[in-house]
JSON list of C-alpha atoms in Angstrom, two decimals:
[
{"chain": "A", "resi": 975, "resn": "UNK", "atom": "CA", "xyz": [95.00, -68.76, -85.41]},
{"chain": "A", "resi": 976, "resn": "UNK", "atom": "CA", "xyz": [94.01, -65.48, -86.99]},
{"chain": "A", "resi": 977, "resn": "UNK", "atom": "CA", "xyz": [93.79, -61.91, -85.71]},
{"chain": "A", "resi": 978, "resn": "UNK", "atom": "CA", "xyz": [90.04, -61.90, -85.19]},
{"chain": "A", "resi": 979, "resn": "UNK", "atom": "CA", "xyz": [90.24, -64.99, -83.01]},
{"chain": "A", "resi": 980, "resn": "UNK", "atom": "CA", "xyz": [92.34, -63.23, -80.36]},
{"chain": "A", "resi": 981, "resn": "UNK", "atom": "CA", "xyz": [90.48, -62.16, -77.19]},
{"chain": "A", "resi": 982, "resn": "UNK", "atom": "CA", "xyz": [91.49, -59.21, -75.03]},
{"chain": "A", "resi": 983, "resn": "UNK", "atom": "CA", "xyz": [92.62, -59.81, -71.45]},
{"chain": "A", "resi": 984, "resn": "UNK", "atom": "CA", "xyz": [90.68, -56.76, -70.24]},
{"chain": "A", "resi": 985, "resn": "UNK", "atom": "CA", "xyz": [86.96, -56.11, -70.13]},
{"chain": "A", "resi": 986, "resn": "UNK", "atom": "CA", "xyz": [85.84, -53.79, -72.91]},
{"chain": "A", "resi": 987, "resn": "UNK", "atom": "CA", "xyz": [84.06, -50.62, -71.67]},
{"chain": "A", "resi": 988, "resn": "UNK", "atom": "CA", "xyz": [80.70, -49.73, -73.21]},
{"chain": "A", "resi": 989, "resn": "UNK", "atom": "CA", "xyz": [80.57, -46.66, -75.38]},
{"chain": "A", "resi": 990, "resn": "UNK", "atom": "CA", "xyz": [79.23, -43.50, -73.80]},
{"chain": "A", "resi": 991, "resn": "UNK", "atom": "CA", "xyz": [75.52, -43.09, -74.62]},
{"chain": "A", "resi": 992, "resn": "UNK", "atom": "CA", "xyz": [74.87, -39.72, -76.13]},
{"chain": "A", "resi": 993, "resn": "UNK", "atom": "CA", "xyz": [71.70, -37.62, -76.31]},
{"chain": "A", "resi": 994, "resn": "UNK", "atom": "CA", "xyz": [69.14, -40.03, -74.92]},
{"chain": "A", "resi": 995, "resn": "UNK", "atom": "CA", "xyz": [65.45, -39.23, -75.15]},
{"chain": "A", "resi": 996, "resn": "UNK", "atom": "CA", "xyz": [65.09, -37.79, -78.60]},
{"chain": "A", "resi": 997, "resn": "UNK", "atom": "CA", "xyz": [65.86, -38.27, -82.21]},
{"chain": "A", "resi": 998, "resn": "UNK", "atom": "CA", "xyz": [69.03, -37.70, -84.19]},
{"chain": "A", "resi": 999, "resn": "UNK", "atom": "CA", "xyz": [71.74, -38.54, -81.66]},
{"chain": "A", "resi": 1000, "resn": "UNK", "atom": "CA", "xyz": [74.18, -36.31, -79.81]},
{"chain": "A", "resi": 1001, "resn": "UNK", "atom": "CA", "xyz": [72.24, -33.38, -78.39]},
{"chain": "A", "resi": 1002, "resn": "UNK", "atom": "CA", "xyz": [68.73, -34.67, -79.15]},
{"chain": "A", "resi": 1003, "resn": "UNK", "atom": "CA", "xyz": [67.55, -31.36, -80.52]},
{"chain": "A", "resi": 1004, "resn": "UNK", "atom": "CA", "xyz": [68.54, -29.33, -77.46]},
{"chain": "A", "resi": 1005, "resn": "UNK", "atom": "CA", "xyz": [71.15, -27.23, -79.21]},
{"chain": "A", "resi": 1006, "resn": "UNK", "atom": "CA", "xyz": [74.65, -27.28, -77.75]},
{"chain": "A", "resi": 1007, "resn": "UNK", "atom": "CA", "xyz": [75.54, -25.62, -74.48]},
{"chain": "A", "resi": 1008, "resn": "UNK", "atom": "CA", "xyz": [73.70, -23.45, -72.00]},
{"chain": "A", "resi": 1009, "resn": "UNK", "atom": "CA", "xyz": [71.08, -23.74, -69.30]},
{"chain": "A", "resi": 1010, "resn": "UNK", "atom": "CA", "xyz": [68.36, -24.89, -71.70]},
{"chain": "A", "resi": 1011, "resn": "UNK", "atom": "CA", "xyz": [70.40, -27.83, -72.90]},
{"chain": "A", "resi": 1012, "resn": "UNK", "atom": "CA", "xyz": [70.80, -29.27, -69.40]},
{"chain": "A", "resi": 1013, "resn": "UNK", "atom": "CA", "xyz": [68.39, -31.58, -67.68]},
{"chain": "A", "resi": 1014, "resn": "UNK", "atom": "CA", "xyz": [65.52, -30.12, -65.67]},
{"chain": "A", "resi": 1015, "resn": "UNK", "atom": "CA", "xyz": [65.62, -26.74, -67.38]},
{"chain": "A", "resi": 1016, "resn": "UNK", "atom": "CA", "xyz": [61.87, -26.20, -67.78]},
{"chain": "A", "resi": 1017, "resn": "UNK", "atom": "CA", "xyz": [60.25, -23.81, -65.31]},
{"chain": "A", "resi": 1018, "resn": "UNK", "atom": "CA", "xyz": [56.84, -24.89, -64.08]},
{"chain": "A", "resi": 1019, "resn": "UNK", "atom": "CA", "xyz": [54.19, -22.50, -62.79]},
{"chain": "A", "resi": 1020, "resn": "UNK", "atom": "CA", "xyz": [54.14, -22.56, -58.98]},
{"chain": "A", "resi": 1021, "resn": "UNK", "atom": "CA", "xyz": [50.33, -22.63, -58.82]},
{"chain": "A", "resi": 1022, "resn": "UNK", "atom": "CA", "xyz": [50.18, -25.85, -60.82]},
{"chain": "A", "resi": 1023, "resn": "UNK", "atom": "CA", "xyz": [52.57, -27.55, -58.38]},
{"chain": "A", "resi": 1024, "resn": "UNK", "atom": "CA", "xyz": [50.49, -26.42, -55.41]},
{"chain": "A", "resi": 1025, "resn": "UNK", "atom": "CA", "xyz": [47.26, -27.62, -57.00]},
{"chain": "A", "resi": 1026, "resn": "UNK", "atom": "CA", "xyz": [48.72, -31.01, -57.85]},
{"chain": "A", "resi": 1027, "resn": "UNK", "atom": "CA", "xyz": [49.88, -31.54, -54.26]},
{"chain": "A", "resi": 1028, "resn": "UNK", "atom": "CA", "xyz": [46.31, -31.15, -53.02]},
{"chain": "A", "resi": 1029, "resn": "UNK", "atom": "CA", "xyz": [44.01, -34.17, -52.84]},
{"chain": "A", "resi": 1030, "resn": "UNK", "atom": "CA", "xyz": [42.06, -34.70, -56.03]},
{"chain": "A", "resi": 1031, "resn": "UNK", "atom": "CA", "xyz": [39.53, -31.89, -55.74]},
{"chain": "A", "resi": 1032, "resn": "UNK", "atom": "CA", "xyz": [40.58, -29.77, -58.66]},
{"chain": "A", "resi": 1033, "resn": "UNK", "atom": "CA", "xyz": [38.61, -27.20, -60.58]},
{"chain": "A", "resi": 1034, "resn": "UNK", "atom": "CA", "xyz": [35.62, -25.13, -59.50]},
{"chain": "A", "resi": 1035, "resn": "UNK", "atom": "CA", "xyz": [33.52, -26.61, -56.73]},
{"chain": "A", "resi": 1036, "resn": "UNK", "atom": "CA", "xyz": [30.14, -25.12, -55.92]},
{"chain": "A", "resi": 1037, "resn": "UNK", "atom": "CA", "xyz": [29.29, -25.97, -52.32]},
{"chain": "A", "resi": 1038, "resn": "UNK", "atom": "CA", "xyz": [25.62, -26.41, -51.44]},
{"chain": "A", "resi": 1039, "resn": "UNK", "atom": "CA", "xyz": [24.11, -23.51, -49.54]},
{"chain": "A", "resi": 1040, "resn": "UNK", "atom": "CA", "xyz": [22.51, -25.78, -46.96]},
{"chain": "A", "resi": 1041, "resn": "UNK", "atom": "CA", "xyz": [22.59, -29.44, -46.05]},
{"chain": "A", "resi": 1042, "resn": "UNK", "atom": "CA", "xyz": [19.94, -31.72, -47.46]},
{"chain": "A", "resi": 1043, "resn": "UNK", "atom": "CA", "xyz": [17.21, -32.99, -45.16]},
{"chain": "A", "resi": 1044, "resn": "UNK", "atom": "CA", "xyz": [17.30, -36.58, -43.93]},
{"chain": "A", "resi": 1045, "resn": "UNK", "atom": "CA", "xyz": [14.49, -38.49, -45.60]},
{"chain": "A", "resi": 1046, "resn": "UNK", "atom": "CA", "xyz": [12.14, -40.85, -43.77]},
{"chain": "A", "resi": 1047, "resn": "UNK", "atom": "CA", "xyz": [9.34, -42.49, -45.72]},
{"chain": "A", "resi": 1048, "resn": "UNK", "atom": "CA", "xyz": [5.85, -43.17, -44.38]},
{"chain": "A", "resi": 1049, "resn": "UNK", "atom": "CA", "xyz": [6.30, -46.87, -45.13]},
{"chain": "A", "resi": 1050, "resn": "UNK", "atom": "CA", "xyz": [9.37, -46.98, -42.85]},
{"chain": "A", "resi": 1051, "resn": "UNK", "atom": "CA", "xyz": [7.35, -45.49, -39.99]},
{"chain": "A", "resi": 1052, "resn": "UNK", "atom": "CA", "xyz": [4.73, -48.21, -40.45]},
{"chain": "A", "resi": 1053, "resn": "UNK", "atom": "CA", "xyz": [7.32, -51.00, -40.24]},
{"chain": "A", "resi": 1054, "resn": "UNK", "atom": "CA", "xyz": [9.78, -49.80, -37.59]},
{"chain": "A", "resi": 1055, "resn": "UNK", "atom": "CA", "xyz": [7.86, -47.72, -35.01]},
{"chain": "A", "resi": 1056, "resn": "UNK", "atom": "CA", "xyz": [5.72, -49.48, -32.42]},
{"chain": "A", "resi": 1057, "resn": "UNK", "atom": "CA", "xyz": [4.06, -46.54, -30.65]},
{"chain": "A", "resi": 1058, "resn": "UNK", "atom": "CA", "xyz": [1.78, -43.94, -32.19]},
{"chain": "A", "resi": 1059, "resn": "UNK", "atom": "CA", "xyz": [3.72, -40.71, -31.50]},
{"chain": "A", "resi": 1060, "resn": "UNK", "atom": "CA", "xyz": [6.72, -39.69, -33.60]},
{"chain": "A", "resi": 1061, "resn": "UNK", "atom": "CA", "xyz": [9.38, -37.04, -33.00]},
{"chain": "A", "resi": 1062, "resn": "UNK", "atom": "CA", "xyz": [13.15, -36.71, -33.45]},
{"chain": "A", "resi": 1063, "resn": "UNK", "atom": "CA", "xyz": [14.08, -38.73, -30.33]},
{"chain": "A", "resi": 1064, "resn": "UNK", "atom": "CA", "xyz": [11.78, -41.62, -31.22]},
{"chain": "A", "resi": 1065, "resn": "UNK", "atom": "CA", "xyz": [13.25, -41.82, -34.74]},
{"chain": "A", "resi": 1066, "resn": "UNK", "atom": "CA", "xyz": [16.76, -42.03, -33.21]},
{"chain": "A", "resi": 1067, "resn": "UNK", "atom": "CA", "xyz": [15.75, -44.67, -30.63]},
{"chain": "A", "resi": 1068, "resn": "UNK", "atom": "CA", "xyz": [14.10, -46.83, -33.28]},
{"chain": "A", "resi": 1069, "resn": "UNK", "atom": "CA", "xyz": [17.31, -46.50, -35.37]},
{"chain": "A", "resi": 1070, "resn": "UNK", "atom": "CA", "xyz": [15.59, -45.04, -38.40]},
{"chain": "A", "resi": 1071, "resn": "UNK", "atom": "CA", "xyz": [18.02, -42.13, -38.00]},
{"chain": "A", "resi": 1072, "resn": "UNK", "atom": "CA", "xyz": [21.61, -42.70, -36.92]},
{"chain": "A", "resi": 1073, "resn": "UNK", "atom": "CA", "xyz": [22.84, -41.02, -33.75]},
{"chain": "A", "resi": 1074, "resn": "UNK", "atom": "CA", "xyz": [25.44, -38.84, -35.48]},
{"chain": "A", "resi": 1075, "resn": "UNK", "atom": "CA", "xyz": [22.70, -37.44, -37.77]},
{"chain": "A", "resi": 1076, "resn": "UNK", "atom": "CA", "xyz": [20.61, -36.28, -34.82]},
{"chain": "A", "resi": 1077, "resn": "UNK", "atom": "CA", "xyz": [21.24, -32.56, -35.44]},
{"chain": "A", "resi": 1078, "resn": "UNK", "atom": "CA", "xyz": [20.26, -32.63, -39.11]},
{"chain": "A", "resi": 1079, "resn": "UNK", "atom": "CA", "xyz": [16.82, -31.65, -40.38]},
{"chain": "A", "resi": 1080, "resn": "UNK", "atom": "CA", "xyz": [14.36, -34.49, -40.96]},
{"chain": "A", "resi": 1081, "resn": "UNK", "atom": "CA", "xyz": [11.61, -34.64, -43.55]},
{"chain": "A", "resi": 1082, "resn": "UNK", "atom": "CA", "xyz": [8.89, -37.27, -43.85]},
{"chain": "A", "resi": 1083, "resn": "UNK", "atom": "CA", "xyz": [8.00, -38.23, -47.43]},
{"chain": "A", "resi": 1084, "resn": "UNK", "atom": "CA", "xyz": [4.97, -40.14, -48.67]},
{"chain": "A", "resi": 1085, "resn": "UNK", "atom": "CA", "xyz": [6.58, -43.24, -50.12]},
{"chain": "A", "resi": 1086, "resn": "UNK", "atom": "CA", "xyz": [4.95, -46.47, -48.94]},
{"chain": "A", "resi": 1087, "resn": "UNK", "atom": "CA", "xyz": [1.61, -47.42, -47.38]},
{"chain": "A", "resi": 1088, "resn": "UNK", "atom": "CA", "xyz": [0.27, -46.28, -44.02]},
{"chain": "A", "resi": 1089, "resn": "UNK", "atom": "CA", "xyz": [-2.54, -48.04, -42.14]},
{"chain": "A", "resi": 1090, "resn": "UNK", "atom": "CA", "xyz": [-1.92, -46.89, -38.54]},
{"chain": "A", "resi": 1091, "resn": "UNK", "atom": "CA", "xyz": [-2.49, -43.42, -37.12]},
{"chain": "A", "resi": 1092, "resn": "UNK", "atom": "CA", "xyz": [0.53, -41.45, -35.89]},
{"chain": "A", "resi": 1093, "resn": "UNK", "atom": "CA", "xyz": [0.91, -38.17, -34.04]},
{"chain": "A", "resi": 1094, "resn": "UNK", "atom": "CA", "xyz": [3.91, -36.35, -35.53]},
{"chain": "A", "resi": 1095, "resn": "UNK", "atom": "CA", "xyz": [5.67, -33.50, -33.71]},
{"chain": "A", "resi": 1096, "resn": "UNK", "atom": "CA", "xyz": [8.40, -31.12, -34.87]},
{"chain": "A", "resi": 1097, "resn": "UNK", "atom": "CA", "xyz": [9.23, -32.62, -38.27]},
{"chain": "A", "resi": 1098, "resn": "UNK", "atom": "CA", "xyz": [8.88, -31.39, -41.85]},
{"chain": "A", "resi": 1099, "resn": "UNK", "atom": "CA", "xyz": [6.29, -33.25, -43.86]},
{"chain": "A", "resi": 1100, "resn": "UNK", "atom": "CA", "xyz": [5.64, -33.37, -47.61]},
{"chain": "A", "resi": 1101, "resn": "UNK", "atom": "CA", "xyz": [2.14, -32.86, -49.05]},
{"chain": "A", "resi": 1102, "resn": "UNK", "atom": "CA", "xyz": [1.79, -36.49, -50.07]},
{"chain": "A", "resi": 1103, "resn": "UNK", "atom": "CA", "xyz": [2.88, -37.73, -46.63]},
{"chain": "A", "resi": 1104, "resn": "UNK", "atom": "CA", "xyz": [0.48, -35.27, -44.95]},
{"chain": "A", "resi": 1105, "resn": "UNK", "atom": "CA", "xyz": [-2.42, -36.67, -47.01]},
{"chain": "A", "resi": 1106, "resn": "UNK", "atom": "CA", "xyz": [-1.55, -40.27, -46.10]},
{"chain": "A", "resi": 1107, "resn": "UNK", "atom": "CA", "xyz": [-1.12, -39.52, -42.39]},
{"chain": "A", "resi": 1108, "resn": "UNK", "atom": "CA", "xyz": [-4.40, -37.60, -42.15]},
{"chain": "A", "resi": 1109, "resn": "UNK", "atom": "CA", "xyz": [-6.24, -40.26, -44.19]},
{"chain": "A", "resi": 1110, "resn": "UNK", "atom": "CA", "xyz": [-5.07, -42.90, -41.69]},
{"chain": "A", "resi": 1111, "resn": "UNK", "atom": "CA", "xyz": [-6.41, -40.74, -38.83]},
{"chain": "A", "resi": 1112, "resn": "UNK", "atom": "CA", "xyz": [-3.12, -39.22, -37.66]},
{"chain": "A", "resi": 1113, "resn": "UNK", "atom": "CA", "xyz": [-2.32, -35.73, -36.32]},
{"chain": "A", "resi": 1114, "resn": "UNK", "atom": "CA", "xyz": [0.47, -33.34, -37.28]},
{"chain": "A", "resi": 1115, "resn": "UNK", "atom": "CA", "xyz": [1.78, -30.74, -34.80]}
]
């Protein structure tokens, strides 16, 4: 038996780890003592903390001046409406417009074909849609 074969009866403690999180050991480039050498010494701007707590809408947001109109195409009127008169209530009943959108502005656009005549009351209409409705024999009030 030799000296290096002997085992200690007690558990050996690990060495104290020094200066973690940097290069060159002991103080990891923080200098020696003082407030700046301790953990958590950096001072953050308060505004940045407040902004980061908000949901992710950061930076400049330009809100629209008014809501966009709900769009209904002439082709949709042809398919989904059975009668020949159209106004806001009829569009809601025929489920072209959802009930919670009933207070928004509605505009009829000229996308699609139109073979039937409609009488339209109280809605905005584009030039192209106006041409198609009048060509099919419809009226606009």
